[in-house]
PDB file of C-alpha atoms and ligand atoms in Angstrom:
ATOM      1  CA  MET A   1     -36.390 -80.984  22.439  1.00 55.00           C
ATOM      2  CA  THR A   2     -37.598 -84.199  21.569  1.00 68.00           C
ATOM      3  CA  LYS A   3     -40.388 -83.977  19.313  1.00 89.00           C
ATOM      4  CA  SER A   4     -43.240 -86.111  20.344  1.00 96.00           C
ATOM      5  CA  PRO A   5     -44.882 -88.419  17.429  1.00 98.00           C
ATOM      6  CA  ILE A   6     -48.304 -87.168  18.558  1.00 98.00           C
ATOM      7  CA  ILE A   7     -49.162 -83.577  17.888  1.00 98.00           C
ATOM      8  CA  VAL A   8     -52.247 -82.280  20.058  1.00 98.00           C
ATOM      9  CA  ALA A   9     -54.650 -80.253  17.481  1.00 98.00           C
ATOM     10  CA  LEU A  10     -55.207 -77.149  19.425  1.00 98.00           C
ATOM     11  CA  ASP A  11     -58.401 -76.405  18.199  1.00 98.00           C
ATOM     12  CA  PHE A  12     -59.551 -74.049  20.714  1.00 98.00           C
ATOM     13  CA  PRO A  13     -60.895 -70.343  19.638  1.00 97.00           C
ATOM     14  CA  SER A  14     -59.166 -67.840  22.323  1.00 98.00           C
ATOM     15  CA  LEU A  15     -55.984 -67.922  24.271  1.00 97.00           C
ATOM     16  CA  SER A  16     -58.020 -68.572  27.937  1.00 98.00           C
ATOM     17  CA  ALA A  17     -59.621 -71.889  26.536  1.00 98.00           C
ATOM     18  CA  THR A  18     -56.291 -73.354  25.832  1.00 98.00           C
ATOM     19  CA  LYS A  19     -54.657 -72.404  29.761  1.00 97.00           C
ATOM     20  CA  THR A  20     -57.695 -74.107  30.200  1.00 97.00           C
ATOM     21  CA  PHE A  21     -57.175 -77.590  28.490  1.00 98.00           C
ATOM     22  CA  LEU A  22     -53.432 -77.421  28.826  1.00 98.00           C
ATOM     23  CA  GLU A  23     -53.333 -77.298  32.595  1.00 97.00           C
ATOM     24  CA  LYS A  24     -54.155 -80.504  32.280  1.00 96.00           C
ATOM     25  CA  PHE A  25     -50.781 -81.196  31.285  1.00 97.00           C
ATOM     26  CA  GLU A  26     -48.759 -79.658  33.220  1.00 92.00           C
ATOM     27  CA  GLY A  27     -44.743 -80.257  33.632  1.00 90.00           C
ATOM     28  CA  GLU A  28     -45.264 -82.515  29.381  1.00 95.00           C
ATOM     29  CA  SER A  29     -44.021 -80.830  27.077  1.00 95.00           C
ATOM     30  CA  LEU A  30     -46.255 -81.121  23.741  1.00 98.00           C
ATOM     31  CA  PHE A  31     -46.328 -80.787  20.176  1.00 98.00           C
ATOM     32  CA  VAL A  32     -49.142 -78.949  19.440  1.00 98.00           C
ATOM     33  CA  LYS A  33     -51.157 -78.013  17.047  1.00 98.00           C
ATOM     34  CA  VAL A  34     -52.489 -74.608  15.856  1.00 98.00           C
ATOM     35  CA  GLY A  35     -54.439 -73.434  13.606  1.00 98.00           C
ATOM     36  CA  MET A  36     -56.477 -70.718  12.346  1.00 97.00           C
ATOM     37  CA  GLU A  37     -59.275 -70.571  14.717  1.00 96.00           C
ATOM     38  CA  LEU A  38     -56.972 -70.013  17.723  1.00 98.00           C
ATOM     39  CA  PHE A  39     -54.125 -67.815  15.178  1.00 98.00           C
ATOM     40  CA  TYR A  40     -57.273 -66.162  13.859  1.00 98.00           C
ATOM     41  CA  GLN A  41     -58.428 -64.397  17.364  1.00 97.00           C
ATOM     42  CA  GLU A  42     -55.121 -64.428  19.020  1.00 98.00           C
ATOM     43  CA  GLY A  43     -52.734 -64.034  16.545  1.00 98.00           C
ATOM     44  CA  PRO A  44     -48.530 -63.894  17.298  1.00 98.00           C
ATOM     45  CA  LYS A  45     -48.860 -63.423  20.977  1.00 98.00           C
ATOM     46  CA  ILE A  46     -50.607 -67.443  20.524  1.00 98.00           C
ATOM     47  CA  ILE A  47     -46.676 -69.248  20.132  1.00 98.00           C
ATOM     48  CA  GLU A  48     -45.065 -67.243  22.033  1.00 98.00           C
ATOM     49  CA  PHE A  49     -47.203 -68.757  25.377  1.00 98.00           C
ATOM     50  CA  LEU A  50     -46.465 -71.726  23.501  1.00 98.00           C
ATOM     51  CA  LYS A  51     -43.212 -71.767  23.010  1.00 97.00           C
ATOM     52  CA  ALA A  52     -42.116 -69.949  26.995  1.00 96.00           C
ATOM     53  CA  GLN A  53     -43.990 -73.561  27.801  1.00 96.00           C
ATOM     54  CA  ASP A  54     -41.573 -75.277  26.338  1.00 96.00           C
ATOM     55  CA  HIS A  55     -44.322 -77.098  22.940  1.00 98.00           C
ATOM     56  CA  ALA A  56     -43.203 -77.719  19.800  1.00 98.00           C
ATOM     57  CA  ILE A  57     -45.765 -76.018  17.480  1.00 98.00           C
ATOM     58  CA  PHE A  58     -47.386 -77.322  14.484  1.00 98.00           C
ATOM     59  CA  LEU A  59     -48.703 -73.760  12.805  1.00 98.00           C
ATOM     60  CA  ASP A  60     -51.401 -75.139  10.590  1.00 98.00           C
ATOM     61  CA  LEU A  61     -52.703 -71.996   7.863  1.00 98.00           C
ATOM     62  CA  LYS A  62     -52.645 -73.914   5.114  1.00 98.00           C
ATOM     63  CA  LEU A  63     -51.157 -71.305   2.701  1.00 98.00           C
ATOM     64  CA  HIS A  64     -52.103 -70.384  -0.648  1.00 98.00           C
ATOM     65  CA  ASP A  65     -51.144 -67.086  -2.359  1.00 98.00           C
ATOM     66  CA  ILE A  66     -49.796 -65.702  -5.584  1.00 98.00           C
ATOM     67  CA  PRO A  67     -45.726 -67.135  -4.479  1.00 98.00           C
ATOM     68  CA  ASN A  68     -44.008 -63.222  -3.995  1.00 98.00           C
ATOM     69  CA  THR A  69     -47.060 -62.899  -0.891  1.00 98.00           C
ATOM     70  CA  VAL A  70     -46.492 -66.444  -0.032  1.00 98.00           C
ATOM     71  CA  TYR A  71     -42.671 -65.930   0.247  1.00 98.00           C
ATOM     72  CA  SER A  72     -43.509 -62.611   2.471  1.00 98.00           C
ATOM     73  CA  ALA A  73     -45.710 -63.717   4.757  1.00 98.00           C
ATOM     74  CA  MET A  74     -43.635 -67.236   5.444  1.00 98.00           C
ATOM     75  CA  LYS A  75     -40.912 -65.084   6.683  1.00 98.00           C
ATOM     76  CA  GLY A  76     -42.816 -62.921   9.091  1.00 98.00           C
ATOM     77  CA  LEU A  77     -44.522 -66.265   9.962  1.00 98.00           C
ATOM     78  CA  ALA A  78     -41.023 -68.273  10.291  1.00 98.00           C
ATOM     79  CA  GLN A  79     -39.693 -65.332  12.766  1.00 97.00           C
ATOM     80  CA  LEU A  80     -42.507 -66.741  15.372  1.00 97.00           C
ATOM     81  CA  GLY A  81     -40.175 -69.906  15.780  1.00 97.00           C
ATOM     82  CA  VAL A  82     -42.365 -72.789  15.603  1.00 98.00           C
ATOM     83  CA  ASP A  83     -41.052 -76.290  14.228  1.00 98.00           C
ATOM     84  CA  LEU A  84     -43.338 -77.004  11.753  1.00 98.00           C
ATOM     85  CA  ILE A  85     -46.017 -74.611   9.249  1.00 98.00           C
ATOM     86  CA  ASN A  86     -48.235 -75.735   5.509  1.00 98.00           C
ATOM     87  CA  VAL A  87     -48.924 -74.533   2.676  1.00 98.00           C
ATOM     88  CA  HIS A  88     -51.715 -76.279  -0.463  1.00 98.00           C
ATOM     89  CA  ALA A  89     -49.619 -77.976  -2.398  1.00 97.00           C
ATOM     90  CA  PHE A  90     -52.821 -76.591  -4.842  1.00 96.00           C
ATOM     91  CA  GLY A  91     -50.515 -73.101  -5.225  1.00 97.00           C
ATOM     92  CA  GLY A  92     -47.945 -75.064  -7.429  1.00 98.00           C
ATOM     93  CA  SER A  93     -44.343 -75.793  -7.875  1.00 98.00           C
ATOM     94  CA  GLU A  94     -43.435 -72.231  -7.391  1.00 98.00           C
ATOM     95  CA  MET A  95     -45.106 -70.795  -4.467  1.00 98.00           C
ATOM     96  CA  MET A  96     -43.480 -74.459  -2.104  1.00 98.00           C
ATOM     97  CA  ARG A  97     -40.193 -73.114  -3.170  1.00 98.00           C
ATOM     98  CA  ARG A  98     -40.563 -69.552  -2.541  1.00 98.00           C
ATOM     99  CA  ALA A  99     -42.212 -70.839   0.875  1.00 98.00           C
ATOM    100  CA  VAL A 100     -39.032 -72.408   1.976  1.00 98.00           C
ATOM    101  CA  GLU A 101     -36.728 -70.060   0.846  1.00 98.00           C
ATOM    102  CA  GLY A 102     -38.976 -67.342   2.629  1.00 98.00           C
ATOM    103  CA  LEU A 103     -39.214 -69.642   5.556  1.00 98.00           C
ATOM    104  CA  GLU A 104     -35.111 -69.489   5.270  1.00 98.00           C
ATOM    105  CA  ASP A 105     -34.402 -66.120   4.954  1.00 98.00           C
ATOM    106  CA  GLY A 106     -36.749 -65.183   8.469  1.00 98.00           C
ATOM    107  CA  LYS A 107     -35.453 -67.768  10.631  1.00 97.00           C
ATOM    108  CA  LEU A 108     -34.405 -66.940  13.908  1.00 94.00           C
ATOM    109  CA  GLN A 109     -30.261 -66.328  14.803  1.00 94.00           C
ATOM    110  CA  GLY A 110     -28.773 -69.785  15.212  1.00 95.00           C
ATOM    111  CA  THR A 111     -31.779 -72.242  14.503  1.00 95.00           C
ATOM    112  CA  VAL A 112     -33.073 -74.101  11.420  1.00 96.00           C
ATOM    113  CA  ARG A 113     -36.083 -73.221   9.898  1.00 98.00           C
ATOM    114  CA  PRO A 114     -39.310 -74.542   9.953  1.00 98.00           C
ATOM    115  CA  LEU A 115     -39.813 -77.380   8.268  1.00 98.00           C
ATOM    116  CA  CYS A 116     -42.255 -77.490   5.864  1.00 98.00           C
ATOM    117  CA  ILE A 117     -45.454 -79.716   4.556  1.00 98.00           C
ATOM    118  CA  ALA A 118     -48.165 -79.464   1.590  1.00 98.00           C
ATOM    119  CA  VAL A 119     -51.396 -80.638   2.122  1.00 97.00           C
ATOM    120  CA  THR A 120     -52.308 -82.357  -1.188  1.00 93.00           C
ATOM    121  CA  GLN A 121     -56.093 -83.072  -0.743  1.00 88.00           C
ATOM    122  CA  LEU A 122     -58.710 -82.144   2.178  1.00 85.00           C
ATOM    123  CA  THR A 123     -59.723 -84.977   3.950  1.00 79.00           C
ATOM    124  CA  SER A 124     -63.350 -83.340   3.746  1.00 80.00           C
ATOM    125  CA  THR A 125     -62.506 -83.166  -0.822  1.00 84.00           C
ATOM    126  CA  SER A 126     -64.923 -86.434  -2.193  1.00 85.00           C
ATOM    127  CA  ALA A 127     -63.805 -87.971  -5.378  1.00 88.00           C
ATOM    128  CA  LYS A 128     -67.447 -86.510  -6.597  1.00 91.00           C
ATOM    129  CA  GLN A 129     -66.371 -82.883  -5.755  1.00 90.00           C
ATOM    130  CA  LEU A 130     -62.462 -83.607  -6.504  1.00 90.00           C
ATOM    131  CA  LYS A 131     -64.597 -84.295 -10.605  1.00 93.00           C
ATOM    132  CA  GLU A 132     -67.278 -82.021 -10.577  1.00 94.00           C
ATOM    133  CA  GLU A 133     -65.873 -79.235  -9.046  1.00 93.00           C
ATOM    134  CA  THR A 134     -62.200 -78.845  -9.713  1.00 91.00           C
ATOM    135  CA  PHE A 135     -62.384 -80.729 -13.311  1.00 94.00           C
ATOM    136  CA  VAL A 136     -59.430 -83.275 -12.069  1.00 92.00           C
ATOM    137  CA  ASP A 137     -60.563 -86.407 -13.753  1.00 92.00           C
ATOM    138  CA  LEU A 138     -57.495 -88.210 -12.098  1.00 94.00           C
ATOM    139  CA  PRO A 139     -59.222 -90.715  -9.080  1.00 93.00           C
ATOM    140  CA  LEU A 140     -58.378 -89.393  -5.723  1.00 91.00           C
ATOM    141  CA  GLU A 141     -55.479 -91.492  -4.121  1.00 91.00           C
ATOM    142  CA  GLN A 142     -53.438 -91.258  -7.326  1.00 95.00           C
ATOM    143  CA  MET A 143     -54.125 -87.175  -7.498  1.00 94.00           C
ATOM    144  CA  VAL A 144     -52.662 -86.986  -4.099  1.00 95.00           C
ATOM    145  CA  GLU A 145     -49.440 -89.391  -4.868  1.00 97.00           C
ATOM    146  CA  LYS A 146     -49.011 -86.646  -7.584  1.00 97.00           C
ATOM    147  CA  GLN A 147     -49.222 -83.424  -5.765  1.00 97.00           C
ATOM    148  CA  ALA A 148     -47.219 -85.508  -3.155  1.00 98.00           C
ATOM    149  CA  ALA A 149     -44.602 -85.866  -5.490  1.00 98.00           C
ATOM    150  CA  LEU A 150     -44.883 -82.470  -6.647  1.00 98.00           C
ATOM    151  CA  ALA A 151     -44.607 -81.271  -2.977  1.00 98.00           C
ATOM    152  CA  SER A 152     -41.024 -83.725  -3.049  1.00 98.00           C
ATOM    153  CA  GLN A 153     -39.825 -82.017  -6.012  1.00 98.00           C
ATOM    154  CA  SER A 154     -40.100 -78.669  -5.107  1.00 98.00           C
ATOM    155  CA  GLY A 155     -38.431 -78.536  -1.600  1.00 98.00           C
ATOM    156  CA  MET A 156     -41.174 -79.527   1.215  1.00 98.00           C
ATOM    157  CA  ASP A 157     -40.576 -81.816   3.601  1.00 98.00           C
ATOM    158  CA  GLY A 158     -43.311 -83.618   3.799  1.00 98.00           C
ATOM    159  CA  VAL A 159     -47.291 -84.085   3.836  1.00 98.00           C
ATOM    160  CA  VAL A 160     -50.603 -84.004   5.396  1.00 97.00           C
ATOM    161  CA  CYS A 161     -51.962 -86.924   4.339  1.00 94.00           C
ATOM    162  CA  SER A 162     -54.314 -89.533   6.087  1.00 91.00           C
ATOM    163  CA  PRO A 163     -52.560 -92.239   7.261  1.00 93.00           C
ATOM    164  CA  LEU A 164     -54.316 -94.954   4.324  1.00 92.00           C
ATOM    165  CA  GLU A 165     -52.305 -92.868   2.217  1.00 94.00           C
ATOM    166  CA  SER A 166     -48.524 -92.773   4.242  1.00 96.00           C
ATOM    167  CA  LYS A 167     -47.112 -96.139   3.453  1.00 96.00           C
ATOM    168  CA  ARG A 168     -47.558 -95.535  -0.150  1.00 97.00           C
ATOM    169  CA  LEU A 169     -46.520 -92.239  -0.490  1.00 98.00           C
ATOM    170  CA  LYS A 170     -43.637 -92.944   2.166  1.00 97.00           C
ATOM    171  CA  GLU A 171     -42.165 -95.638  -1.211  1.00 97.00           C
ATOM    172  CA  LEU A 172     -42.402 -93.061  -3.202  1.00 97.00           C
ATOM    173  CA  LEU A 173     -40.766 -90.245  -1.938  1.00 98.00           C
ATOM    174  CA  GLY A 174     -38.760 -92.600   0.153  1.00 97.00           C
ATOM    175  CA  HIS A 175     -38.407 -92.542   3.893  1.00 95.00           C
ATOM    176  CA  SER A 176     -37.562 -89.084   5.475  1.00 96.00           C
ATOM    177  CA  PHE A 177     -40.485 -87.690   3.366  1.00 98.00           C
ATOM    178  CA  ILE A 178     -42.707 -86.684   6.198  1.00 98.00           C
ATOM    179  CA  THR A 179     -46.080 -87.837   6.778  1.00 98.00           C
ATOM    180  CA  VAL A 180     -48.596 -86.000   9.116  1.00 97.00           C
ATOM    181  CA  THR A 181     -51.768 -87.899   9.227  1.00 96.00           C
ATOM    182  CA  PRO A 182     -55.019 -86.679  11.289  1.00 95.00           C
ATOM    183  CA  GLY A 183     -58.243 -88.574  10.916  1.00 93.00           C
ATOM    184  CA  ILE A 184     -57.214 -90.847  14.338  1.00 96.00           C
ATOM    185  CA  ARG A 185     -59.243 -93.031  16.244  1.00 96.00           C
ATOM    186  CA  PRO A 186     -58.186 -94.523  18.776  1.00 96.00           C
ATOM    187  CA  LEU A 187     -60.619 -98.142  19.197  1.00 94.00           C
ATOM    188  CA  GLY A 188     -64.206 -96.421  21.438  1.00 89.00           C
ATOM    189  CA  SER A 189     -63.639 -93.153  20.168  1.00 89.00           C
ATOM    190  CA  GLU A 190     -65.969 -90.928  18.276  1.00 86.00           C
ATOM    191  CA  GLN A 191     -65.510 -90.786  14.859  1.00 86.00           C
ATOM    192  CA  GLY A 192     -67.386 -87.430  14.390  1.00 85.00           C
ATOM    193  CA  ASP A 193     -66.860 -86.349  10.322  1.00 82.00           C
ATOM    194  CA  GLN A 194     -63.697 -87.768   9.859  1.00 80.00           C
ATOM    195  CA  HIS A 195     -64.455 -90.411   7.476  1.00 79.00           C
ATOM    196  CA  ARG A 196     -60.988 -92.046   6.183  1.00 79.00           C
ATOM    197  CA  ILE A 197     -59.510 -93.097  10.089  1.00 89.00           C
ATOM    198  CA  THR A 198     -57.046 -95.204  11.713  1.00 95.00           C
ATOM    199  CA  THR A 199     -56.418 -96.424  15.047  1.00 97.00           C
ATOM    200  CA  PRO A 200     -52.143 -94.568  16.411  1.00 98.00           C
ATOM    201  CA  ALA A 201     -51.171 -98.179  16.322  1.00 98.00           C
ATOM    202  CA  GLU A 202     -52.589 -98.884  12.832  1.00 98.00           C
ATOM    203  CA  ALA A 203     -51.191 -95.432  11.210  1.00 98.00           C
ATOM    204  CA  LYS A 204     -47.629 -96.058  13.017  1.00 98.00           C
ATOM    205  CA  ARG A 205     -47.764 -99.035  11.035  1.00 98.00           C
ATOM    206  CA  LEU A 206     -48.419 -97.420   8.481  1.00 97.00           C
ATOM    207  CA  LYS A 207     -45.634 -95.514   8.660  1.00 97.00           C
ATOM    208  CA  ALA A 208     -46.760 -91.863   9.458  1.00 98.00           C
ATOM    209  CA  SER A 209     -43.901 -89.750  10.656  1.00 98.00           C
ATOM    210  CA  TYR A 210     -46.905 -87.703  13.169  1.00 98.00           C
ATOM    211  CA  ILE A 211     -50.213 -88.435  14.481  1.00 98.00           C
ATOM    212  CA  VAL A 212     -52.371 -85.435  14.758  1.00 98.00           C
ATOM    213  CA  VAL A 213     -55.097 -85.746  17.228  1.00 98.00           C
ATOM    214  CA  GLY A 214     -57.893 -83.378  18.173  1.00 97.00           C
ATOM    215  CA  ARG A 215     -61.464 -83.847  19.404  1.00 96.00           C
ATOM    216  CA  PRO A 216     -59.832 -87.177  21.067  1.00 97.00           C
ATOM    217  CA  ILE A 217     -57.878 -86.163  23.416  1.00 98.00           C
ATOM    218  CA  THR A 218     -59.438 -82.919  23.758  1.00 98.00           C
ATOM    219  CA  LYS A 219     -62.795 -84.151  23.944  1.00 97.00           C
ATOM    220  CA  ALA A 220     -62.271 -86.786  26.524  1.00 97.00           C
ATOM    221  CA  ASP A 221     -63.312 -86.237  30.014  1.00 96.00           C
ATOM    222  CA  ASN A 222     -59.806 -87.294  30.712  1.00 97.00           C
ATOM    223  CA  PRO A 223     -57.719 -85.165  27.961  1.00 98.00           C
ATOM    224  CA  PHE A 224     -54.096 -86.395  30.171  1.00 98.00           C
ATOM    225  CA  GLU A 225     -55.119 -90.111  30.465  1.00 98.00           C
ATOM    226  CA  ALA A 226     -56.490 -89.853  26.775  1.00 98.00           C
ATOM    227  CA  TYR A 227     -53.266 -88.490  25.112  1.00 98.00           C
ATOM    228  CA  THR A 228     -51.252 -90.986  27.267  1.00 98.00           C
ATOM    229  CA  LYS A 229     -52.637 -93.966  26.007  1.00 98.00           C
ATOM    230  CA  ILE A 230     -52.108 -93.385  22.517  1.00 98.00           C
ATOM    231  CA  LYS A 231     -48.311 -92.031  23.766  1.00 97.00           C
ATOM    232  CA  GLN A 232     -48.428 -95.511  24.884  1.00 97.00           C
ATOM    233  CA  GLU A 233     -50.379 -96.839  22.119  1.00 98.00           C
ATOM    234  CA  TRP A 234     -47.691 -95.699  19.692  1.00 98.00           C
ATOM    235  CA  GLU A 235     -45.277 -96.473  21.503  1.00 97.00           C
ATOM    236  CA  GLU A 236     -45.689 -99.868  21.473  1.00 97.00           C
ATOM    237  CA  THR A 237     -46.105-100.442  17.654  1.00 96.00           C
ATOM    238  CA  ARG A 238     -43.823-101.360  15.939  1.00 92.00           C
ATOM    239  CA  GLN A 239     -43.151 -98.955  12.488  1.00 88.00           C
TER     240      GLN A 239
HETATM  241  O1  C5P B 301     -60.625 -83.313  16.054  1.00 80.77           O
HETATM  242  P1  C5P B 301     -60.034 -84.812  14.907  1.00 80.77           P
HETATM  243  O2  C5P B 301     -59.181 -85.326  16.266  1.00 80.77           O
HETATM  244  O3  C5P B 301     -60.066 -84.649  13.380  1.00 80.77           O
HETATM  245  O4  C5P B 301     -59.231 -82.974  14.337  1.00 80.77           O
HETATM  246  C1  C5P B 301     -57.956 -83.420  13.385  1.00 80.77           C
HETATM  247  C2  C5P B 301     -57.362 -81.792  13.117  1.00 80.77           C
HETATM  248  O5  C5P B 301     -56.393 -82.366  11.980  1.00 80.77           O
HETATM  249  C3  C5P B 301     -57.967 -80.415  12.921  1.00 80.77           C
HETATM  250  O6  C5P B 301     -57.966 -79.729  13.914  1.00 80.77           O
HETATM  251  C4  C5P B 301     -58.045 -81.188  11.864  1.00 80.77           C
HETATM  252  O7  C5P B 301     -58.746 -79.829  11.161  1.00 80.77           O
HETATM  253  C5  C5P B 301     -56.881 -81.264  11.239  1.00 80.77           C
HETATM  254  N1  C5P B 301     -56.771 -82.119   9.972  1.00 80.77           N
HETATM  255  C6  C5P B 301     -58.036 -83.068   8.996  1.00 80.77           C
HETATM  256  N2  C5P B 301     -57.805 -82.981   7.944  1.00 80.77           N
HETATM  257  C7  C5P B 301     -56.409 -82.887   7.573  1.00 80.77           C
HETATM  258  C8  C5P B 301     -56.206 -82.164   7.480  1.00 80.77           C
HETATM  259  C9  C5P B 301     -55.814 -81.065   8.575  1.00 80.77           C
HETATM  260  O8  C5P B 301     -58.666 -83.409  10.005  1.00 80.77           O
HETATM  261  N3  C5P B 301     -56.636 -83.373   5.799  1.00 80.77           N
END
């Protein structure tokens, strides 16, 4: 299956709400993101359901624990056969290395392991919070660069980052280092609580590997049309 560069965030509370939403995409193989909200409610059966419909899956659980626990958790999660999964870079190099080992050891026979990316700073973290609550004196951008470099050295396949950071991180860490970027707002759509946003076209010019889009699609009057427009905008833009 070729994976779409548009990852649709399934920020729904249940399998039934997810099913209702996906009915609008019948026949279309999507790349979807399942986060804590949906996975904690429905567990592995939500993944089985999505795989049976031929969707690629980003399991966005942002693991962060001691290396051994993350290893075991990843070994189990790899058996679900998802395509992409993530951890917090804050867990450190040993935790990131063990995460990849767990995925390798748990992968389904005859398949490649899920790609693993690191969250550097959450988009909700402000410069003030970084300084006053995590006691880090570096500017936010430098902190993100350092964490992304550590992620790369620790065997991560890429990072979740703002599209505004994507180009710089690719310059520093190489083009094959994956950048997955939320904070996408097509022209005319509501900004909501996202701060550092770009359009799909800008994100592509900034060399995002994949864009994560939630509300501009899930809350649209016609989600299929909204998705198709974003896909077209992406395809018409040169990277
Ligand atoms: O609705 P919206 O397009 O803002 O959704 C973006 C998705 O990406 C949400 O599922 C959100 O949790 C996720 N995300 C984010 N910023 C991050 C990491 C994940 O917005 N740094």
